[in-house]
PDB file of C-alpha atoms and ligand atoms in Angstrom:
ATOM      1  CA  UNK A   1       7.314  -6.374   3.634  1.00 94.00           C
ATOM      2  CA  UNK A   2       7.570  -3.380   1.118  1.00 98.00           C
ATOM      3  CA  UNK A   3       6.684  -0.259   1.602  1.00 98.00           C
ATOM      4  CA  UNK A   4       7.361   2.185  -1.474  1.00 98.00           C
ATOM      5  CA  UNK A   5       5.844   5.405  -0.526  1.00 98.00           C
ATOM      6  CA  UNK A   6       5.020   6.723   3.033  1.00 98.00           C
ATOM      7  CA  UNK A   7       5.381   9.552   5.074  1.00 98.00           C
ATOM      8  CA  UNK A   8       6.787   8.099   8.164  1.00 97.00           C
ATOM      9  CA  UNK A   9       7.886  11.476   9.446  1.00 96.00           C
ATOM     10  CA  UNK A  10       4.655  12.737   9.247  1.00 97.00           C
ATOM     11  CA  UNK A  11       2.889   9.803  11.858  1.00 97.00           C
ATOM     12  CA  UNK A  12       1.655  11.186  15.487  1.00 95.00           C
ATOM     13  CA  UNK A  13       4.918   9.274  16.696  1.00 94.00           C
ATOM     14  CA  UNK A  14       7.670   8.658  14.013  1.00 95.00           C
ATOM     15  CA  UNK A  15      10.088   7.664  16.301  1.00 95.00           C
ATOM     16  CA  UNK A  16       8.489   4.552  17.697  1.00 96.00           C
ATOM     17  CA  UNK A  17       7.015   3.404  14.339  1.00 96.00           C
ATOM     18  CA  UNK A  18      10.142   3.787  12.176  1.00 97.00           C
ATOM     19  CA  UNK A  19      11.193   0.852  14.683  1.00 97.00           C
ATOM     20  CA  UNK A  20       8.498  -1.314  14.182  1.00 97.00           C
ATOM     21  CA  UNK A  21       9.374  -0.467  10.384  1.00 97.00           C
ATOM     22  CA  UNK A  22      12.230  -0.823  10.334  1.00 97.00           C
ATOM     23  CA  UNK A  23      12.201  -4.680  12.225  1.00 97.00           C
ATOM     24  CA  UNK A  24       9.157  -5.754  10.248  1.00 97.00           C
ATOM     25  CA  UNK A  25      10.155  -4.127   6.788  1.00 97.00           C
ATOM     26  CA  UNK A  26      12.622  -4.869   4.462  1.00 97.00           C
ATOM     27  CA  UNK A  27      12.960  -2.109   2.595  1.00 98.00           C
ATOM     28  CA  UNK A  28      10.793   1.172   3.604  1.00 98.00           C
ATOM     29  CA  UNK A  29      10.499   4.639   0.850  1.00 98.00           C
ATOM     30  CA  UNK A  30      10.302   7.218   3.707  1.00 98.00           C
ATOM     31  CA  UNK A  31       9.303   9.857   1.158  1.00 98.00           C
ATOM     32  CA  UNK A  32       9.617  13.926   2.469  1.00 98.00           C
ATOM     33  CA  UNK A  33       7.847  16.882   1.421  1.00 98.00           C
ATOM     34  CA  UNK A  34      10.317  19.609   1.468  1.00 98.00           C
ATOM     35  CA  UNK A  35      14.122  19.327   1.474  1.00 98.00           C
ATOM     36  CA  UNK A  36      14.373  20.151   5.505  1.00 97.00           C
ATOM     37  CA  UNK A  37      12.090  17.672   6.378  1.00 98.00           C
ATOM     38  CA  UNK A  38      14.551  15.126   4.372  1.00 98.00           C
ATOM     39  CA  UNK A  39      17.255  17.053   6.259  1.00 98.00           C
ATOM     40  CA  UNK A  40      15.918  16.471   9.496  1.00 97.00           C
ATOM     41  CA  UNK A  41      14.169  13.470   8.686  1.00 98.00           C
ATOM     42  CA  UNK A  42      16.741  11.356   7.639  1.00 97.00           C
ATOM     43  CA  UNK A  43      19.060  12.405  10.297  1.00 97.00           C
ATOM     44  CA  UNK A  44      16.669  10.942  12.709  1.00 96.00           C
ATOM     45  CA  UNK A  45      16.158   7.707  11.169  1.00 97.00           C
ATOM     46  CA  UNK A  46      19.724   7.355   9.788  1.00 94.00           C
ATOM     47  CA  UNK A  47      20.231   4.251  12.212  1.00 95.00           C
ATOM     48  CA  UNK A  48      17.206   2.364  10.737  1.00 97.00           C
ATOM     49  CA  UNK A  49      18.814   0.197   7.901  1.00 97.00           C
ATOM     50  CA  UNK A  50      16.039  -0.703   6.556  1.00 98.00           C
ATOM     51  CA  UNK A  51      14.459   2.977   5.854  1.00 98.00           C
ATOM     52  CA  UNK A  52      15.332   5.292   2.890  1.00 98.00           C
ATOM     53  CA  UNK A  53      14.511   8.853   3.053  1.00 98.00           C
ATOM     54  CA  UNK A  54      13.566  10.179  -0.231  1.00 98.00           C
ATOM     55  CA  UNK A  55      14.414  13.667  -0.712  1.00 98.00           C
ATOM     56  CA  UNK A  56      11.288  15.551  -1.485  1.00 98.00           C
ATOM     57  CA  UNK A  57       9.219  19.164  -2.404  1.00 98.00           C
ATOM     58  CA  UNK A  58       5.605  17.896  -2.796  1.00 98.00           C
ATOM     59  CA  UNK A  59       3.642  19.752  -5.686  1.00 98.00           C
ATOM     60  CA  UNK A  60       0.895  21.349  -3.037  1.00 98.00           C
ATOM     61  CA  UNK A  61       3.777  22.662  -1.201  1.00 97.00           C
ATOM     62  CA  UNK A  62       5.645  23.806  -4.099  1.00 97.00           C
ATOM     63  CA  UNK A  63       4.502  27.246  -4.272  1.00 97.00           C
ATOM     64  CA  UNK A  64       4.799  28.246  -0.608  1.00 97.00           C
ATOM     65  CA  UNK A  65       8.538  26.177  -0.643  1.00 97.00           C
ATOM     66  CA  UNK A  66       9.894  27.190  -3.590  1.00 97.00           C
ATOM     67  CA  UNK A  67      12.277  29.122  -1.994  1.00 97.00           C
ATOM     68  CA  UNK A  68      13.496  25.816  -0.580  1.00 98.00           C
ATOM     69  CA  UNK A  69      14.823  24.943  -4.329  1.00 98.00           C
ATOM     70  CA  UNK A  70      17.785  25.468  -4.094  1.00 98.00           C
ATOM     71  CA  UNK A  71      18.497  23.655  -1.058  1.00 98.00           C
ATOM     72  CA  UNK A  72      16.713  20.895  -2.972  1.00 98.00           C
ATOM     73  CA  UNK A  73      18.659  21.061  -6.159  1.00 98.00           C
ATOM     74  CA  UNK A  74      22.312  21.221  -4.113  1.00 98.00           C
ATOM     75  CA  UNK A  75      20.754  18.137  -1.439  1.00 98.00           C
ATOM     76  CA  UNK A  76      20.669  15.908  -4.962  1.00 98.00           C
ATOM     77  CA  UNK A  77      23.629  15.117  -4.974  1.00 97.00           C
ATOM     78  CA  UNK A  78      23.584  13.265  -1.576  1.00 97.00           C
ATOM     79  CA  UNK A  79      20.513  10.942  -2.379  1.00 98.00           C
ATOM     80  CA  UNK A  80      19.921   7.920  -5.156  1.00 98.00           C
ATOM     81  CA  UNK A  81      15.982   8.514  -3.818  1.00 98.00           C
ATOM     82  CA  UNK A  82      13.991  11.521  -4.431  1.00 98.00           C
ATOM     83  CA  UNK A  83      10.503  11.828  -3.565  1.00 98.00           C
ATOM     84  CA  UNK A  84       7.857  13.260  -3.082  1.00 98.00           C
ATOM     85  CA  UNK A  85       8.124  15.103  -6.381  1.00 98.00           C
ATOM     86  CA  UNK A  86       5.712  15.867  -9.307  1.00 98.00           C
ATOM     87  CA  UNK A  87       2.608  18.126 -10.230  1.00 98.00           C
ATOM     88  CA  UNK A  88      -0.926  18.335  -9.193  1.00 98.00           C
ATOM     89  CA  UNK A  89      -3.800  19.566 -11.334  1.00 98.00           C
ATOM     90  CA  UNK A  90      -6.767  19.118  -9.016  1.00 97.00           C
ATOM     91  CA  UNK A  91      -8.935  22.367  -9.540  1.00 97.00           C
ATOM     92  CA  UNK A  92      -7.648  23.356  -5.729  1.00 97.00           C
ATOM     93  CA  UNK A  93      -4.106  23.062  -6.909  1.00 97.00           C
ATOM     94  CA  UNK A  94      -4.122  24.326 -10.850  1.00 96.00           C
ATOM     95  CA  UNK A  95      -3.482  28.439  -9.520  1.00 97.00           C
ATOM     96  CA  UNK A  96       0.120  26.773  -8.738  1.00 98.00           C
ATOM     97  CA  UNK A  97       0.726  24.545 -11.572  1.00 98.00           C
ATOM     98  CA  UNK A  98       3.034  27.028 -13.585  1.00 98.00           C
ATOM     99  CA  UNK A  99       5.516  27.211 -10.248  1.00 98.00           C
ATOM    100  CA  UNK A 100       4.621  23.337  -9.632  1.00 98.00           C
ATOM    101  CA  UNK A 101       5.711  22.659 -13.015  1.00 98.00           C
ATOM    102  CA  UNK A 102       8.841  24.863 -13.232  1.00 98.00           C
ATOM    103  CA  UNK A 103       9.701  23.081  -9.715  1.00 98.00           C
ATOM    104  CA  UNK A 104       9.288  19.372 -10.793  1.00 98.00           C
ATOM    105  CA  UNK A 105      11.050  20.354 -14.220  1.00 98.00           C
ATOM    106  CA  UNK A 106      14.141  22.053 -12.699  1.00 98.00           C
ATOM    107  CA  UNK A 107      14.488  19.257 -10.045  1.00 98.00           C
ATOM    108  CA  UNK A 108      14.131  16.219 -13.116  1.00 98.00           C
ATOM    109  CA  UNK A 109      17.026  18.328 -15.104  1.00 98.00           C
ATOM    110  CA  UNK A 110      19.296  18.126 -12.088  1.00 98.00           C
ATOM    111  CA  UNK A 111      18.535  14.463 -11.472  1.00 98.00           C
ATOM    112  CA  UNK A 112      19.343  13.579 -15.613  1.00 98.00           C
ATOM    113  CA  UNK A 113      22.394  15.644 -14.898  1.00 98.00           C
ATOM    114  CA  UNK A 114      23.330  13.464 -12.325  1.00 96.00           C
ATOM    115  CA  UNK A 115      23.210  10.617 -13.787  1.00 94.00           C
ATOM    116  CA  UNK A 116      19.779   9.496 -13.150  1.00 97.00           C
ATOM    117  CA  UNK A 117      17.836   8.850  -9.569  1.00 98.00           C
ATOM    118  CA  UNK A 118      15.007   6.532  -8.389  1.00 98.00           C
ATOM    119  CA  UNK A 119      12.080   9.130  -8.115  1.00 98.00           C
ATOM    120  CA  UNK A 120       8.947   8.736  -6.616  1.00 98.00           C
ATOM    121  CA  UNK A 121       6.493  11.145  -8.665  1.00 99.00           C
ATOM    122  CA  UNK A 122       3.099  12.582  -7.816  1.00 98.00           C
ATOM    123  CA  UNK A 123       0.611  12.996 -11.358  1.00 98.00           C
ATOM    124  CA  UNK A 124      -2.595  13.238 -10.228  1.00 98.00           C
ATOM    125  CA  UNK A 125      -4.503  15.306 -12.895  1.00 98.00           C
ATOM    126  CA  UNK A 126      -1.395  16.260 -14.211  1.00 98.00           C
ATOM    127  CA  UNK A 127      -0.300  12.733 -16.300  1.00 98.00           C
ATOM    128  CA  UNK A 128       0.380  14.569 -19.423  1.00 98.00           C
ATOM    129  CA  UNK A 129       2.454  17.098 -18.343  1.00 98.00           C
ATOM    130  CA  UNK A 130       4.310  15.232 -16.118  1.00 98.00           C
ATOM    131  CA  UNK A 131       5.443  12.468 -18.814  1.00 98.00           C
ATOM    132  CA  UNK A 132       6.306  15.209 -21.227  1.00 98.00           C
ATOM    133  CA  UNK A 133       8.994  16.755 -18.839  1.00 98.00           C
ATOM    134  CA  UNK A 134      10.439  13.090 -17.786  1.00 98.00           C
ATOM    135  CA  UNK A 135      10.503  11.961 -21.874  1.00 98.00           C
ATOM    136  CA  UNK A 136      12.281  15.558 -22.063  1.00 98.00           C
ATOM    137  CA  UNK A 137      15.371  14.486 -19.246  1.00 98.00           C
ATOM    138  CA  UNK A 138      15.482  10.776 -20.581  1.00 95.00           C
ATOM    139  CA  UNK A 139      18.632  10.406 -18.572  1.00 96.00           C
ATOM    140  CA  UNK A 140      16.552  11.460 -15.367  1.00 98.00           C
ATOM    141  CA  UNK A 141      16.160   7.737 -13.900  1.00 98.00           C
ATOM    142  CA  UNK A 142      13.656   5.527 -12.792  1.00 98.00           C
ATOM    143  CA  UNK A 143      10.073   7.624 -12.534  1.00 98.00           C
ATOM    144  CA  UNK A 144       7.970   5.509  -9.595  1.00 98.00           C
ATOM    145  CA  UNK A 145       4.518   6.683 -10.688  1.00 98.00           C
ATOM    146  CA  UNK A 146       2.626   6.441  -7.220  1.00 98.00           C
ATOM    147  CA  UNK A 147      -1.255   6.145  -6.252  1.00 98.00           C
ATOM    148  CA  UNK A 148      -1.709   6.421 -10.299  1.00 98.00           C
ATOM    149  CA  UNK A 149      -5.121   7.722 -11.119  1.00 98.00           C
ATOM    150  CA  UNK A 150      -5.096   8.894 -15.130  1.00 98.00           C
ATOM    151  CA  UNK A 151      -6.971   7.545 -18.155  1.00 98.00           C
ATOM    152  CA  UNK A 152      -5.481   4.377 -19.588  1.00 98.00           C
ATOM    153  CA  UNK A 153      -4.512   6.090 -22.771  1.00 98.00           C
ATOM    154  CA  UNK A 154      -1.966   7.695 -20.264  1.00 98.00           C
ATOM    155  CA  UNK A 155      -0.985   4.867 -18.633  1.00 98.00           C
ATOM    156  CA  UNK A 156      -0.211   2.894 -21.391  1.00 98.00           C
ATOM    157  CA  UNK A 157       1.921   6.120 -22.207  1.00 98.00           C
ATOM    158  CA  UNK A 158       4.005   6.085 -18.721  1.00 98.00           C
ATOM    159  CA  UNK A 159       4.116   2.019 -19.394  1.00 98.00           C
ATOM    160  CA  UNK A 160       6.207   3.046 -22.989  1.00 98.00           C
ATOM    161  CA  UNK A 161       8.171   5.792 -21.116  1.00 97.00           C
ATOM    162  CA  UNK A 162       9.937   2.439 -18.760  1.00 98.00           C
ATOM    163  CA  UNK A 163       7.596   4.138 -15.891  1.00 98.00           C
ATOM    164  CA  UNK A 164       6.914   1.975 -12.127  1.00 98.00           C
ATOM    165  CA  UNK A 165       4.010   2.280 -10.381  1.00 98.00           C
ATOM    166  CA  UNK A 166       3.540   2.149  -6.551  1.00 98.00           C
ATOM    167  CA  UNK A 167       0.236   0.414  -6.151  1.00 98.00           C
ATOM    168  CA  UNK A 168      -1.750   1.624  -2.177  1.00 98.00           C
ATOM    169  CA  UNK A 169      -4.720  -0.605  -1.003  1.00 98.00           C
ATOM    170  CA  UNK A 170      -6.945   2.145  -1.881  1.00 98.00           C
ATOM    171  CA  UNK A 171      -6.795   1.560  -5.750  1.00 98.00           C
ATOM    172  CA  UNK A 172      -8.118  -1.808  -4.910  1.00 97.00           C
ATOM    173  CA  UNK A 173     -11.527  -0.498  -3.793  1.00 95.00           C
ATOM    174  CA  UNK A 174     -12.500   1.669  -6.781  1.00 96.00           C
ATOM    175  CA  UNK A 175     -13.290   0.167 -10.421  1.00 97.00           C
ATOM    176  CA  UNK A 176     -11.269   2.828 -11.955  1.00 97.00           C
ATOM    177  CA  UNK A 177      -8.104   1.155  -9.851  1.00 98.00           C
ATOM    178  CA  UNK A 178      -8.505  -1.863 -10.865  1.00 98.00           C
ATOM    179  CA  UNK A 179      -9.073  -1.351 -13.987  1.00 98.00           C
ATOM    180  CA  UNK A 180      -6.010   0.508 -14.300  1.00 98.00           C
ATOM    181  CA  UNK A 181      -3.796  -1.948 -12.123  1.00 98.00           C
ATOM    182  CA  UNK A 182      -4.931  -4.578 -14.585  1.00 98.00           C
ATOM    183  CA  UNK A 183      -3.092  -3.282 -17.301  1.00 98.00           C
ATOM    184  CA  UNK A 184       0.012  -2.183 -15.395  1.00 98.00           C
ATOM    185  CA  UNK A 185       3.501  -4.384 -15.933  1.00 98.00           C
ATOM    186  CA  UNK A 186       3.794  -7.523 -13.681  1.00 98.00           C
ATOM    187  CA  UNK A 187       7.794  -6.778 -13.178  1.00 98.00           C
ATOM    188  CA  UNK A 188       7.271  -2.927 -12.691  1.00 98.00           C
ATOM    189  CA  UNK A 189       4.893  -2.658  -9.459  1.00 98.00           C
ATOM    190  CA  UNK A 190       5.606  -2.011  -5.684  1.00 98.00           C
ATOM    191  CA  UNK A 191       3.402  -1.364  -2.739  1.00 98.00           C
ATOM    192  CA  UNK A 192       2.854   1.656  -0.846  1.00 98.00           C
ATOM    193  CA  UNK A 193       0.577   2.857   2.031  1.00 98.00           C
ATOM    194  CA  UNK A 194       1.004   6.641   1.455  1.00 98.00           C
ATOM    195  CA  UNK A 195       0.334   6.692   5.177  1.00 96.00           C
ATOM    196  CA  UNK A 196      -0.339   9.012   7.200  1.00 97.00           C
ATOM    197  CA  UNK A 197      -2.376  10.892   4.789  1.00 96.00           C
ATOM    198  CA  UNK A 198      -4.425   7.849   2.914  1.00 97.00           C
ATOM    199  CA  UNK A 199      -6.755   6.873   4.968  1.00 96.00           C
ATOM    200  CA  UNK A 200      -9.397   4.148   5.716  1.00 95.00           C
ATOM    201  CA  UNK A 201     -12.484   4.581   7.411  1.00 93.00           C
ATOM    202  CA  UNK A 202     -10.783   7.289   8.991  1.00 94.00           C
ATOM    203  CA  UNK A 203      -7.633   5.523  10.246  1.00 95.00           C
ATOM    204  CA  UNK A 204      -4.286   5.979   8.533  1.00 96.00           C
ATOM    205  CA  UNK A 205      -2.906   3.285   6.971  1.00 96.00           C
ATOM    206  CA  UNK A 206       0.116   1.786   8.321  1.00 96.00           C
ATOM    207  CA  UNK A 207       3.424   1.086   6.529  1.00 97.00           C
ATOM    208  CA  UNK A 208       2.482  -2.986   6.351  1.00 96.00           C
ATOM    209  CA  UNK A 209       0.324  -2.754   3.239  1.00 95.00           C
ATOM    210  CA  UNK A 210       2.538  -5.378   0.941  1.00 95.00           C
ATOM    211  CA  UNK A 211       0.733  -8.579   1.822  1.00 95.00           C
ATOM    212  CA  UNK A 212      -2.703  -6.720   1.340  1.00 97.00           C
ATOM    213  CA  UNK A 213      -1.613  -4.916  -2.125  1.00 98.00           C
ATOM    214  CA  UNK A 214      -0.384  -8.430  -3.304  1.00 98.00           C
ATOM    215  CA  UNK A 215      -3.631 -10.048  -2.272  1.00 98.00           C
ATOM    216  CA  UNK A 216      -5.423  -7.712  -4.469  1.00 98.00           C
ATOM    217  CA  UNK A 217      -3.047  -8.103  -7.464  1.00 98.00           C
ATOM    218  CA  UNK A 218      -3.735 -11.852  -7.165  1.00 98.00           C
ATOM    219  CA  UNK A 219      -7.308 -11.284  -7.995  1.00 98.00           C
ATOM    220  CA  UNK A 220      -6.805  -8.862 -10.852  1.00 98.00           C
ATOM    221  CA  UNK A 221      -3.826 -10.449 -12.115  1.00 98.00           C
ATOM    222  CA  UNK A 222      -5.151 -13.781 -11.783  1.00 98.00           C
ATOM    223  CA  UNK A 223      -1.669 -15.125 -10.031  1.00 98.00           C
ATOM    224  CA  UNK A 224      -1.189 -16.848  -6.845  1.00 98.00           C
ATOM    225  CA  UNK A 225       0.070 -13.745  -4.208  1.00 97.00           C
ATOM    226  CA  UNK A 226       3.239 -15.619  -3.162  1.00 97.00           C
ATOM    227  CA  UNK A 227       4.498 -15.578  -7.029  1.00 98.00           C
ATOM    228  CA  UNK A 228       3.433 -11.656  -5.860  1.00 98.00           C
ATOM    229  CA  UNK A 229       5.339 -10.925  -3.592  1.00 98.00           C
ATOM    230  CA  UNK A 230       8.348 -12.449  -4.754  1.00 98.00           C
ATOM    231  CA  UNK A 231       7.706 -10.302  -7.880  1.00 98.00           C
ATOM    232  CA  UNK A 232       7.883  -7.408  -5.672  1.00 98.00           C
ATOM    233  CA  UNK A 233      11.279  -8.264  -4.044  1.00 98.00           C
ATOM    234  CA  UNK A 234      12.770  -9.225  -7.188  1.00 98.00           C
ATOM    235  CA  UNK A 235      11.732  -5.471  -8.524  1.00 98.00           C
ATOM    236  CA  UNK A 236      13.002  -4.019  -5.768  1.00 98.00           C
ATOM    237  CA  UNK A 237      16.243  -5.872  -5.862  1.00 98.00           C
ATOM    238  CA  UNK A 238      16.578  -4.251  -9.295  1.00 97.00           C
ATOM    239  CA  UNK A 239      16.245  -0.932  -8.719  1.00 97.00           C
ATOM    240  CA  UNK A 240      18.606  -1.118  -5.192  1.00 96.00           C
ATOM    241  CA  UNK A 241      21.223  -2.663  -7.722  1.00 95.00           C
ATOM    242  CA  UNK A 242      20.825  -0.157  -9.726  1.00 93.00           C
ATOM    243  CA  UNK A 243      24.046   2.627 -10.306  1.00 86.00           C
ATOM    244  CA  UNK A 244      23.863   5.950 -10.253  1.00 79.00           C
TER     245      UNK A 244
HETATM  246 MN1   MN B   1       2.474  10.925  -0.661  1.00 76.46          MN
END
């Protein structure tokens, strides 16, 4: 099992689930939302071999944590993973998009300066703006688009611009999803849960999504969900092996 983009940290008890992660996963994105929660975070789950902590300041937080960029920028160079990153334009979060964008660009400069990172990136209603700044910083990385929910003019933009896209169950159960996961790349899509925050019927989804994202892909994608999953190791085996 996969999991691309959770918030492990954030579950009631993150200790006793980042074992059961970490024995039933082979690879788990433990993404944070603010550099000290990566601090503290991935001290505490440094024994887990199978769990990455991505390095993180979530757009909703930006504003109130920008005094946390710093930290963020000089914590770069420790990390090939940084996530949760990006900009959100939802009408709730557009008084902050001028500090949410000056955030997420700053942060993609240092990562092209470093050689590139594997970035798990936030762009809901904010597609445009956030391919702009990564065409800007080509030497930035690999941009993981996760939950992706813009038009499919802008996906087939991200899809030009090399992007990946973390695919959660949810996208499954609306037309616009599907539609959209129809026309992603077959060798650039992983599974994530976004867990604890997505939700269904009320419960959080748990890190063990894979099988169920794969299932779905084999209906939209017409493919068997074996030849699935093995896509989704052999993707992820590319981007571990990749150098930064
Ligand atoms: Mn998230």
């Amino acid at each position: 099992m996969i999991d691309f983009h959770t918030h492990l940290d954030l579950y009631p008890n993150p200790i006793h689930i980042a074992e059961c992660v970490n024995a039933r996963n082979m690879f788990t994105l433990c993404v944070t939302t603010s550099p000290r929660a990566w601090l503290g975070t991935s001290r505490v789950f440094k024994r887990h071999e199978n769990i990455i902590v991505g390095l993180g300041l979530h757009p909703e937080i930006a504003a109130v944590k920008v005094n946390e960029l710093e930290q963020m920028l000089a914590y770069l160079l420790e990390v090939k993973y940084v996530g949760e990153i990006g900009m959100d334009g939802l009408p709730q979060n557009r008084a902050t998009l001028a500090i949410q964008k000056a955030v997420f660009t700053s942060i993609v400069k240092e990562c092209a300066k470093q050689n590139g990172k594997i970035m798990s990136i936030h762009s809901r209603g904010a597609v445009n703006d956030v391919l702009t700044i990564l065409r800007s910083n080509p030497g930035a990385g690999i941009p993981v688009l996760h939950w992706f929910s813009g038009t499919k003019d802008e996906l087939r933009m991200a899809n030009d611009q090399g992007c990946y896209f973390s695919v959660n169950p949810l996208m499954l159960n609306s037309t616009r999803g599907v539609s959209l996961i129809a026309e992603m790349p077959r060798d650039r899509v992983l599974p994530e849960s976004d867990g604890p925050f997505a939700r269904w019927r009320g419960i959080p989804l748990q890190p063990f999504v894979a099988e169920e994202v794969a299932f779905g892909l084999s209906r939209i994608w017409r493919m068997p969900s074996n030849v699935i999953l093995d896509g989704f190791k052999h993707t992820l085996n590319k981007l571990t092996s990749l150098r930064f």
